[in-house]
Amino acid sequence: MVKDPYQLSCLTMNKTHYLKTVLVGDINVGKTSLAYRFVKEKFKENYTATLAGDGCVVQFNIWDTAGQEKYQSFFSPLYFHGADIAFIVYDVTNSESFARVSHWFDTLQKYCNTAIPVLVANKCDCGSIVEEGIALSFAASKSLQFVHTSAKTGENVED
Ligand code: GTP
Ligand code: MG
């Protein structure tokens, strides 16, 4: 289990590491598009991806789910169990999706407090309605990593 984000940069060499990565966030924020972009390097509407770095290989096992309210009851501890990384995604063009980030953070806390949590501001290729400063403050207050991404252009997806 990787608990400290900085451990990701010093994974044991000559070894393949398997990282369970979960995606959460409201409907249409771009979870599936981000996973697809990361795995296939394409923009399209449970994947795996492998990154080879300086002498070590990281295999991501990506768990994606629907953000629609009616599917919430299907959330189970199993979805989060053993996750190493958790991405909470919102859409920068949709302030409601940002307002719901704290709900997703609480869900994550409830089921899984072992994963590295990352707040993802997706659709940064579009004009942002959600102020990045407010998102950064929220991220800092909850000790979340923060990144803005575009599944469409690929910006920061590999990062
Ligand atoms: P649910 O599975 O229903 O919860 O949605 P989701 O979070 O998986 O969103 P999905 O990836 O299906 O994307 C929703 C819509 O947003 C689609 O029309 C995508 O083409 C679009 N979209 C996703 N990411 C981006 C992005 O970075 N930029 C732009 N412009 N559109 C995006
Ligand atoms: Mg989806």
Short mmCIF file of C-alpha atoms and ligand atoms in Angstrom, two decimals:
data_model
loop_
_atom_site.label_atom_id
_atom_site.label_comp_id
_atom_site.label_asym_id
_atom_site.label_seq_id
_atom_site.Cartn_x
_atom_site.Cartn_y
_atom_site.Cartn_z
CA MET A 1 0.00 0.00 0.00
CA VAL A 2 1.38 3.41 -0.96
CA LYS A 3 0.35 6.02 1.61
CA ASP A 4 2.74 8.84 0.88
CA PRO A 5 2.54 10.41 -2.59
CA TYR A 6 6.26 10.92 -2.65
CA GLN A 7 6.81 7.18 -2.33
CA LEU A 8 5.46 6.91 -5.86
CA SER A 9 8.65 8.48 -7.19
CA CYS A 10 10.90 6.04 -5.33
CA LEU A 11 9.24 2.70 -6.01
CA THR A 12 11.58 -0.28 -5.85
CA MET A 13 13.55 -0.71 -9.04
CA ASN A 14 13.41 -3.83 -11.21
CA LYS A 15 9.97 -4.66 -10.00
CA THR A 16 6.42 -4.34 -11.29
CA HIS A 17 4.13 -2.43 -8.90
CA TYR A 18 0.37 -2.85 -9.08
CA LEU A 19 -1.58 0.23 -8.01
CA LYS A 20 -5.32 0.11 -7.57
CA THR A 21 -6.72 3.45 -8.66
CA VAL A 22 -10.35 4.45 -8.06
CA LEU A 23 -12.29 7.24 -9.74
CA VAL A 24 -15.25 9.01 -8.13
CA GLY A 25 -17.18 12.15 -8.98
CA ASP A 26 -20.53 13.36 -10.26
CA ILE A 27 -22.18 12.40 -13.51
CA ASN A 28 -20.47 13.66 -16.69
CA VAL A 29 -17.39 15.13 -15.00
CA GLY A 30 -15.17 13.03 -17.29
CA LYS A 31 -14.06 10.03 -15.18
CA THR A 32 -14.35 7.53 -18.03
CA SER A 33 -12.81 9.95 -20.51
CA LEU A 34 -9.79 10.48 -18.23
CA ALA A 35 -9.32 6.73 -17.79
CA TYR A 36 -9.64 6.18 -21.52
CA ARG A 37 -7.22 9.01 -22.31
CA PHE A 38 -4.69 7.63 -19.83
CA VAL A 39 -4.98 4.05 -21.07
CA LYS A 40 -5.36 4.59 -24.80
CA GLU A 41 -3.90 8.09 -25.22
CA LYS A 42 -7.09 8.94 -27.04
CA PHE A 43 -10.21 10.93 -26.27
CA LYS A 44 -13.39 8.86 -26.39
CA GLU A 45 -16.43 8.38 -24.62
CA ASN A 46 -12.06 -1.49 -15.83
CA TYR A 47 -8.98 -0.57 -17.61
CA THR A 48 -5.32 -1.25 -16.97
CA ALA A 49 -2.34 0.81 -18.05
CA THR A 50 1.35 0.29 -17.58
CA LEU A 51 4.00 2.96 -17.16
CA ALA A 52 7.67 2.04 -17.36
CA GLY A 53 9.94 4.49 -15.57
CA ASP A 54 13.54 4.54 -14.40
CA GLY A 55 13.99 0.83 -13.91
CA CYS A 56 10.57 0.01 -12.54
CA VAL A 57 7.17 -0.69 -13.99
CA VAL A 58 3.85 0.50 -12.57
CA GLN A 59 0.66 -1.24 -13.56
CA PHE A 60 -2.50 0.77 -12.85
CA ASN A 61 -5.70 -1.14 -12.27
CA ILE A 62 -8.31 1.57 -12.81
CA TRP A 63 -11.80 1.25 -11.33
CA ASP A 64 -14.33 3.53 -12.94
CA THR A 65 -17.95 3.98 -11.89
CA ALA A 66 -21.04 5.90 -12.92
CA GLY A 67 -21.61 9.18 -11.08
CA GLN A 68 -25.38 9.12 -11.48
CA GLU A 69 -27.30 9.23 -8.19
CA LYS A 70 -29.24 6.02 -8.89
CA TYR A 71 -26.02 4.00 -8.90
CA GLN A 72 -24.86 5.27 -5.50
CA SER A 73 -26.37 2.33 -3.64
CA PHE A 74 -24.02 0.02 -5.55
CA PHE A 75 -21.04 1.67 -3.89
CA SER A 76 -19.56 -0.88 -1.60
CA PRO A 77 -16.44 -1.20 0.45
CA LEU A 78 -15.25 -3.57 -2.30
CA TYR A 79 -14.99 -0.73 -4.81
CA PHE A 80 -12.56 1.09 -2.54
CA HIS A 81 -10.93 -1.87 -0.80
CA GLY A 82 -7.16 -1.77 -1.08
CA ALA A 83 -7.10 1.33 -3.28
CA ASP A 84 -3.70 3.01 -3.53
CA ILE A 85 -4.85 6.15 -5.33
CA ALA A 86 -8.28 7.81 -5.42
CA PHE A 87 -9.20 10.51 -7.91
CA ILE A 88 -12.11 12.77 -6.98
CA VAL A 89 -13.07 14.35 -10.27
CA TYR A 90 -15.13 17.48 -10.88
CA ASP A 91 -15.96 19.42 -14.03
CA VAL A 92 -14.62 23.00 -14.07
CA THR A 93 -17.63 24.08 -16.16
CA ASN A 94 -20.14 22.70 -13.64
CA SER A 95 -20.18 24.27 -10.17
CA GLU A 96 -22.61 21.64 -8.88
CA SER A 97 -20.04 18.93 -9.56
CA PHE A 98 -17.55 20.93 -7.45
CA ALA A 99 -20.12 21.43 -4.67
CA ARG A 100 -20.43 17.65 -4.50
CA VAL A 101 -16.68 17.10 -4.09
CA SER A 102 -16.97 17.21 -0.29
CA HIS A 103 -19.61 14.46 -0.47
CA TRP A 104 -17.21 12.33 -2.54
CA PHE A 105 -14.41 13.09 -0.10
CA ASP A 106 -16.61 11.93 2.82
CA THR A 107 -17.51 8.75 0.91
CA LEU A 108 -13.84 8.08 0.39
CA GLN A 109 -13.07 8.69 4.06
CA LYS A 110 -15.85 6.31 5.03
CA TYR A 111 -14.72 3.40 2.89
CA CYS A 112 -11.05 3.92 2.34
CA ASN A 113 -8.58 6.06 4.23
CA THR A 114 -5.49 4.36 2.85
CA ALA A 115 -5.43 5.73 -0.70
CA ILE A 116 -3.62 8.86 -1.83
CA PRO A 117 -6.50 11.25 -2.59
CA VAL A 118 -6.19 13.56 -5.58
CA LEU A 119 -8.66 16.29 -6.52
CA VAL A 120 -8.96 16.49 -10.30
CA ALA A 121 -10.34 19.59 -12.03
CA ASN A 122 -11.27 18.16 -15.42
CA LYS A 123 -12.29 19.87 -18.71
CA CYS A 124 -9.67 22.58 -18.27
CA ASP A 125 -9.74 23.02 -22.06
CA CYS A 126 -13.08 24.80 -21.47
CA GLY A 127 -13.72 28.09 -19.69
CA SER A 128 -13.78 27.49 -15.95
CA ILE A 129 -16.76 28.48 -13.82
CA VAL A 130 -15.23 27.06 -10.65
CA GLU A 131 -12.45 29.32 -9.36
CA GLU A 132 -9.23 27.34 -9.15
CA GLY A 133 -8.21 29.25 -5.99
CA ILE A 134 -11.28 27.93 -4.14
CA ALA A 135 -10.58 24.39 -5.34
CA LEU A 136 -6.95 24.73 -4.24
CA SER A 137 -8.02 25.94 -0.77
CA PHE A 138 -10.39 22.99 -0.42
CA ALA A 139 -7.64 20.60 -1.53
CA ALA A 140 -5.18 22.12 0.96
CA SER A 141 -7.72 21.96 3.81
CA LYS A 142 -8.24 18.23 3.22
CA SER A 143 -4.61 17.40 2.34
CA LEU A 144 -5.54 16.44 -1.20
CA GLN A 145 -3.16 16.61 -4.13
CA PHE A 146 -4.58 18.85 -6.88
CA VAL A 147 -4.30 18.71 -10.65
CA HIS A 148 -6.25 20.25 -13.50
CA THR A 149 -6.70 18.04 -16.52
CA SER A 150 -8.30 17.75 -19.89
CA ALA A 151 -9.26 14.31 -21.11
CA LYS A 152 -9.87 16.03 -24.44
CA THR A 153 -6.41 17.49 -25.01
CA GLY A 154 -4.58 15.11 -22.66
CA GLU A 155 -3.24 17.98 -20.50
CA ASN A 156 -1.75 16.61 -17.25
CA VAL A 157 -3.43 13.22 -17.67
CA GLU A 158 -0.21 11.25 -17.48
CA ASP A 159 1.03 13.47 -14.59
P1 GTP B 1 -20.65 9.09 -15.69
O1 GTP B 1 -20.02 7.76 -16.01
O2 GTP B 1 -22.04 9.20 -16.25
O3 GTP B 1 -20.62 9.41 -14.25
O4 GTP B 1 -19.79 10.24 -16.48
P2 GTP B 1 -18.21 10.37 -16.58
O5 GTP B 1 -17.70 11.09 -15.38
O6 GTP B 1 -17.57 9.07 -16.88
O7 GTP B 1 -18.05 11.35 -17.83
P3 GTP B 1 -17.63 10.97 -19.32
O8 GTP B 1 -16.20 10.55 -19.39
O9 GTP B 1 -18.66 10.05 -19.89
O10 GTP B 1 -17.74 12.41 -20.03
C1 GTP B 1 -18.95 13.15 -20.02
C2 GTP B 1 -18.94 14.14 -21.18
O11 GTP B 1 -17.92 15.11 -21.00
C3 GTP B 1 -18.67 13.48 -22.56
O12 GTP B 1 -19.45 14.14 -23.51
C4 GTP B 1 -17.19 13.76 -22.80
O13 GTP B 1 -16.92 13.83 -24.18
C5 GTP B 1 -17.03 15.13 -22.12
N1 GTP B 1 -15.67 15.33 -21.57
C6 GTP B 1 -15.00 14.51 -20.73
N2 GTP B 1 -13.80 15.01 -20.43
C7 GTP B 1 -13.70 16.19 -21.10
C8 GTP B 1 -12.67 17.20 -21.20
O14 GTP B 1 -11.59 17.14 -20.60
N3 GTP B 1 -12.95 18.27 -21.98
C9 GTP B 1 -14.14 18.41 -22.66
N4 GTP B 1 -14.30 19.51 -23.40
N5 GTP B 1 -15.11 17.49 -22.60
C10 GTP B 1 -14.90 16.39 -21.83
MG MG B 2 -18.36 7.12 -16.90
#
